[in-house]
Tab-separated table of C-alpha atoms and ligand atoms in Angstrom:
chain	number	residue	atom	x	y	z
A	26	MET	CA	118.890	116.145	87.481
A	27	ILE	CA	117.756	115.970	91.109
A	28	TYR	CA	120.020	115.911	94.135
A	29	LEU	CA	119.290	112.962	96.432
A	30	CYS	CA	120.443	114.649	99.618
A	31	SER	CA	120.937	111.418	101.538
A	32	SER	CA	123.782	109.021	102.285
A	33	SER	CA	121.327	106.122	102.086
A	34	GLU	CA	122.321	103.290	99.740
A	35	SER	CA	118.748	102.004	99.919
A	36	ARG	CA	117.295	105.300	98.673
A	37	ALA	CA	119.831	105.450	95.844
A	38	LEU	CA	118.893	101.861	94.899
A	39	LEU	CA	115.207	102.772	94.848
A	40	LEU	CA	115.737	105.790	92.553
A	41	ASN	CA	117.930	103.666	90.268
A	42	ASN	CA	115.284	100.916	90.174
A	43	PHE	CA	112.723	103.491	89.069
A	44	GLY	CA	115.035	104.891	86.397
A	45	ILE	CA	115.346	108.317	88.015
A	46	ASP	CA	118.562	110.225	87.243
A	47	PHE	CA	120.087	111.780	90.340
A	48	ILE	CA	123.278	112.954	91.984
A	49	GLN	CA	123.747	111.679	95.554
A	50	LYS	CA	124.914	114.232	98.097
A	51	SER	CA	125.124	113.976	101.890
A	52	VAL	CA	123.847	116.693	104.200
A	53	ALA	CA	124.704	117.216	107.843
A	54	TYR	CA	121.673	117.154	110.117
A	55	ASP	CA	121.743	116.046	113.763
A	56	GLU	CA	118.594	114.021	114.478
A	57	GLU	CA	119.513	114.013	118.201
A	58	GLN	CA	118.100	117.557	118.448
A	59	ILE	CA	114.583	116.228	117.773
A	60	THR	CA	112.654	115.832	121.017
A	61	THR	CA	109.265	114.439	119.941
A	62	SER	CA	108.381	110.826	120.722
A	63	ILE	CA	105.703	110.746	117.987
A	64	ALA	CA	107.090	108.800	115.028
A	65	LYS	CA	105.329	110.834	112.305
A	66	ASP	CA	106.470	114.118	113.876
A	67	PHE	CA	110.010	112.749	114.179
A	68	VAL	CA	110.400	111.757	110.519
A	69	TYR	CA	108.756	114.966	109.270
A	70	THR	CA	111.016	117.123	111.444
A	71	ALA	CA	114.110	115.155	110.445
A	72	SER	CA	113.410	115.250	106.698
A	73	LYS	CA	112.526	118.962	106.873
A	74	GLY	CA	115.742	119.618	108.788
A	75	LYS	CA	117.715	117.727	106.156
A	76	LEU	CA	116.025	119.806	103.418
A	77	ASN	CA	116.890	123.095	105.124
A	78	ALA	CA	120.498	121.911	105.451
A	79	ALA	CA	120.503	120.929	101.754
A	80	ILE	CA	119.143	124.351	100.687
A	81	ARG	CA	121.898	126.046	102.697
A	82	ALA	CA	124.514	123.757	101.186
A	83	PHE	CA	123.388	123.514	97.544
A	84	GLY	CA	120.715	126.165	96.861
A	85	VAL	CA	117.754	125.143	94.677
A	86	GLU	CA	119.314	125.373	91.215
A	87	SER	CA	118.868	121.606	91.143
A	88	PRO	CA	115.779	120.018	92.721
A	89	LEU	CA	116.510	118.636	96.200
A	90	LEU	CA	115.073	115.417	97.642
A	91	CYS	CA	115.489	114.534	101.338
A	92	ALA	CA	113.921	111.821	103.464
A	93	ASP	CA	113.865	110.188	106.856
A	94	THR	CA	112.583	106.804	107.970
A	95	VAL	CA	111.783	105.307	111.352
A	96	ILE	CA	109.831	102.311	112.583
A	97	ALA	CA	106.907	102.733	114.973
A	98	ALA	CA	106.554	99.616	117.127
A	99	SER	CA	103.069	98.356	118.042
A	100	ASP	CA	103.095	100.550	121.178
A	101	GLY	CA	104.248	103.622	119.191
A	102	THR	CA	107.859	103.436	120.353
A	103	ILE	CA	110.212	104.902	117.728
A	104	LEU	CA	112.819	102.396	116.516
A	105	ARG	CA	115.761	104.062	114.754
A	106	LYS	CA	119.080	102.795	113.383
A	107	PRO	CA	120.665	100.357	115.872
A	108	LYS	CA	123.715	101.699	117.716
A	109	ASN	CA	125.430	98.304	117.817
A	110	ARG	CA	124.782	94.565	117.457
A	111	GLU	CA	123.214	94.249	120.937
A	112	ASP	CA	120.927	97.199	120.211
A	113	ALA	CA	120.006	95.593	116.878
A	114	ARG	CA	119.084	92.329	118.664
A	115	ARG	CA	116.931	94.265	121.153
A	116	ILE	CA	115.169	96.311	118.465
A	117	LEU	CA	114.576	93.342	116.161
A	118	ASN	CA	113.139	91.260	119.010
A	119	ILE	CA	110.590	94.039	119.594
A	120	GLN	CA	109.471	93.561	115.968
A	121	SER	CA	109.446	89.753	116.098
A	122	GLY	CA	105.886	88.388	116.113
A	123	SER	CA	104.561	91.944	116.098
A	124	THR	CA	102.874	94.575	113.958
A	125	ILE	CA	105.027	97.566	112.999
A	126	SER	CA	104.713	100.648	110.813
A	127	ILE	CA	107.674	101.850	108.771
A	128	ILE	CA	107.178	105.566	108.223
A	129	SER	CA	109.044	107.603	105.619
A	130	SER	CA	108.826	111.372	105.252
A	131	ALA	CA	110.131	112.959	102.047
A	132	HIS	CA	110.688	116.607	101.176
A	133	TYR	CA	111.206	117.775	97.588
A	134	LYS	CA	112.136	121.360	96.664
A	135	SER	CA	112.891	122.890	93.271
A	136	LYS	CA	112.886	126.492	92.020
A	137	ARG	CA	109.145	126.354	91.378
A	138	LEU	CA	107.843	123.457	93.437
A	139	ALA	CA	107.801	122.316	97.048
A	140	PHE	CA	106.325	118.979	98.027
A	141	SER	CA	106.334	116.840	101.153
A	142	ASP	CA	104.807	113.501	101.950
A	143	ILE	CA	104.583	111.168	104.908
A	144	SER	CA	103.813	107.556	104.008
A	145	ALA	CA	103.734	104.385	106.050
A	146	THR	CA	103.815	100.696	105.312
A	147	HIS	CA	102.377	98.374	107.945
A	148	TYR	CA	103.700	94.853	108.496
A	149	HIS	CA	102.731	91.966	110.711
A	150	PHE	CA	105.711	89.682	111.262
A	151	SER	CA	105.667	86.129	112.552
A	152	ARG	CA	108.268	85.373	115.232
A	153	PHE	CA	111.849	85.581	113.952
A	154	GLU	CA	113.711	82.273	114.232
A	155	GLU	CA	116.505	82.577	116.796
A	156	GLU	CA	119.280	81.080	114.638
A	157	ASP	CA	118.171	83.090	111.593
A	158	LEU	CA	118.247	86.282	113.630
A	159	GLU	CA	121.758	85.496	114.898
A	160	ARG	CA	122.940	84.894	111.311
A	161	TYR	CA	121.418	88.227	110.290
A	162	LEU	CA	123.123	89.987	113.209
A	163	GLU	CA	126.403	88.325	112.215
A	164	SER	CA	125.986	89.613	108.627
A	165	GLY	CA	125.986	93.250	109.718
A	166	LEU	CA	123.329	94.027	107.089
A	167	TRP	CA	121.198	95.597	109.834
A	168	GLN	CA	123.642	98.483	110.111
A	169	GLY	CA	122.372	101.876	108.892
A	170	LYS	CA	118.773	100.672	108.670
A	171	ALA	CA	115.855	101.951	110.711
A	172	GLY	CA	114.969	99.294	113.256
A	173	GLY	CA	117.723	97.127	111.780
A	174	CYS	CA	114.981	96.019	109.427
A	175	MET	CA	115.297	94.774	105.823
A	176	VAL	CA	111.813	94.111	104.463
A	177	GLU	CA	113.350	92.943	101.176
A	178	GLY	CA	115.849	90.774	103.008
A	179	PHE	CA	115.869	89.239	106.488
A	180	CYS	CA	112.288	90.234	107.348
A	181	LYS	CA	110.737	89.123	104.044
A	182	LYS	CA	110.097	85.477	105.036
A	183	TYR	CA	108.374	86.596	108.238
A	184	ILE	CA	105.867	88.942	106.582
A	185	GLN	CA	102.361	87.666	107.353
A	186	SER	CA	100.588	90.801	106.128
A	187	VAL	CA	101.605	94.074	104.477
A	188	ASP	CA	99.721	97.273	103.771
A	189	GLY	CA	101.611	99.866	101.722
A	190	TYR	CA	104.556	100.176	99.375
A	191	GLU	CA	107.809	98.269	99.920
A	192	SER	CA	109.667	101.390	98.710
A	193	THR	CA	108.240	103.396	101.624
A	194	ALA	CA	109.506	100.723	104.007
A	195	MET	CA	112.933	100.799	102.366
A	196	GLY	CA	113.185	104.557	102.932
A	197	LEU	CA	111.604	106.470	100.016
A	198	GLN	CA	108.011	106.414	98.744
A	199	VAL	CA	109.071	106.613	95.106
A	200	GLU	CA	105.652	105.715	93.663
A	201	THR	CA	104.179	108.761	95.430
A	202	LEU	CA	107.055	111.088	94.506
A	203	LEU	CA	107.399	110.033	90.869
A	204	PRO	CA	104.742	112.407	89.409
A	205	TRP	CA	106.384	115.368	91.175
A	206	ILE	CA	109.942	114.425	90.292
A	207	LYS	CA	108.922	114.169	86.624
A	208	VAL	CA	107.475	117.721	86.598
A	209	LYS	CA	110.125	119.884	84.905
A	210	ASN	CA	111.746	121.762	87.787
B	525	LIG	N1	117.390	98.225	102.474
B	525	LIG	C1	116.541	98.681	103.440
B	525	LIG	N2	116.811	99.891	104.028
B	525	LIG	C2	115.951	100.312	104.979
B	525	LIG	C3	114.810	99.562	105.368
B	525	LIG	N3	114.160	100.293	106.334
B	525	LIG	C4	114.869	101.434	106.539
B	525	LIG	N4	115.939	101.449	105.710
B	525	LIG	C5	116.987	102.482	105.638
B	525	LIG	O1	117.222	102.912	106.971
B	525	LIG	C6	117.762	104.231	106.927
B	525	LIG	C7	117.002	105.082	107.922
B	525	LIG	O2	117.853	106.111	108.379
B	525	LIG	P1	117.664	107.652	107.941
B	525	LIG	O3	118.178	108.480	109.045
B	525	LIG	O4	116.285	107.886	107.431
B	525	LIG	O5	118.611	107.832	106.661
B	525	LIG	P2	120.185	107.612	106.571
B	525	LIG	O6	120.451	106.241	106.010
B	525	LIG	O7	120.848	107.958	107.855
B	525	LIG	O8	120.603	108.627	105.435
B	525	LIG	P3	120.384	110.211	105.432
B	525	LIG	O9	119.245	110.455	104.478
B	525	LIG	O10	121.700	110.759	104.917
B	525	LIG	O11	120.051	110.652	106.835
B	525	LIG	C8	117.597	104.727	105.488
B	525	LIG	O12	118.833	104.617	104.799
B	525	LIG	C9	116.585	103.749	104.901
B	525	LIG	O13	116.728	103.595	103.497
B	525	LIG	C10	114.565	98.301	104.719
B	525	LIG	O14	113.609	97.569	105.020
B	525	LIG	N5	115.460	97.915	103.766
């Protein structure tokens, strides 16, 4: 039984959808200590930091799985979880009519195995309709999501092209991790 060391509902949903048994645990890791402005470096550092915190908290008796997800805007700017509704409107308008990359880094550690992966899914969105965006902001569903983005929800109708897994965009590249998770410990 693996420990999903994440408070993310989306990651738990993904593991459930793939029929993976897990126990969900939260770990304390302060992403504000990360200084890089390179999205891939940011997610790798954050997920590695979460793994180190999980090892300190739980040991490796049970396999540990940690992850981090950010959005890289077309100019490389890192878009993280919105701080409030105004920040969500600002961040989502950056993505409207634009090409973005949603990057997820995952770290897996068991007694015998260590594995890490950085995957990205690239989207081109048409322009978000103003009223639709306001309804989405009103819903609050953007909270706790990198870039305020829901590729399986609000953003879905605006997807003009996609390259990569939806799971990666939702926060955990399960298709890539599955072979490792299935290896006994
Ligand atoms: N449902 C959904 N969730 C998304 C999407 N894009 C990003 N996320 C979520 O956005 C969150 C990104 O923040 P992180 O810091 O990586 O993770 P967290 O939710 O804070 O949880 P921890 O692992 O405990 O840090 C994750 O929960 C992702 O699952 C999406 O398109 N759909």
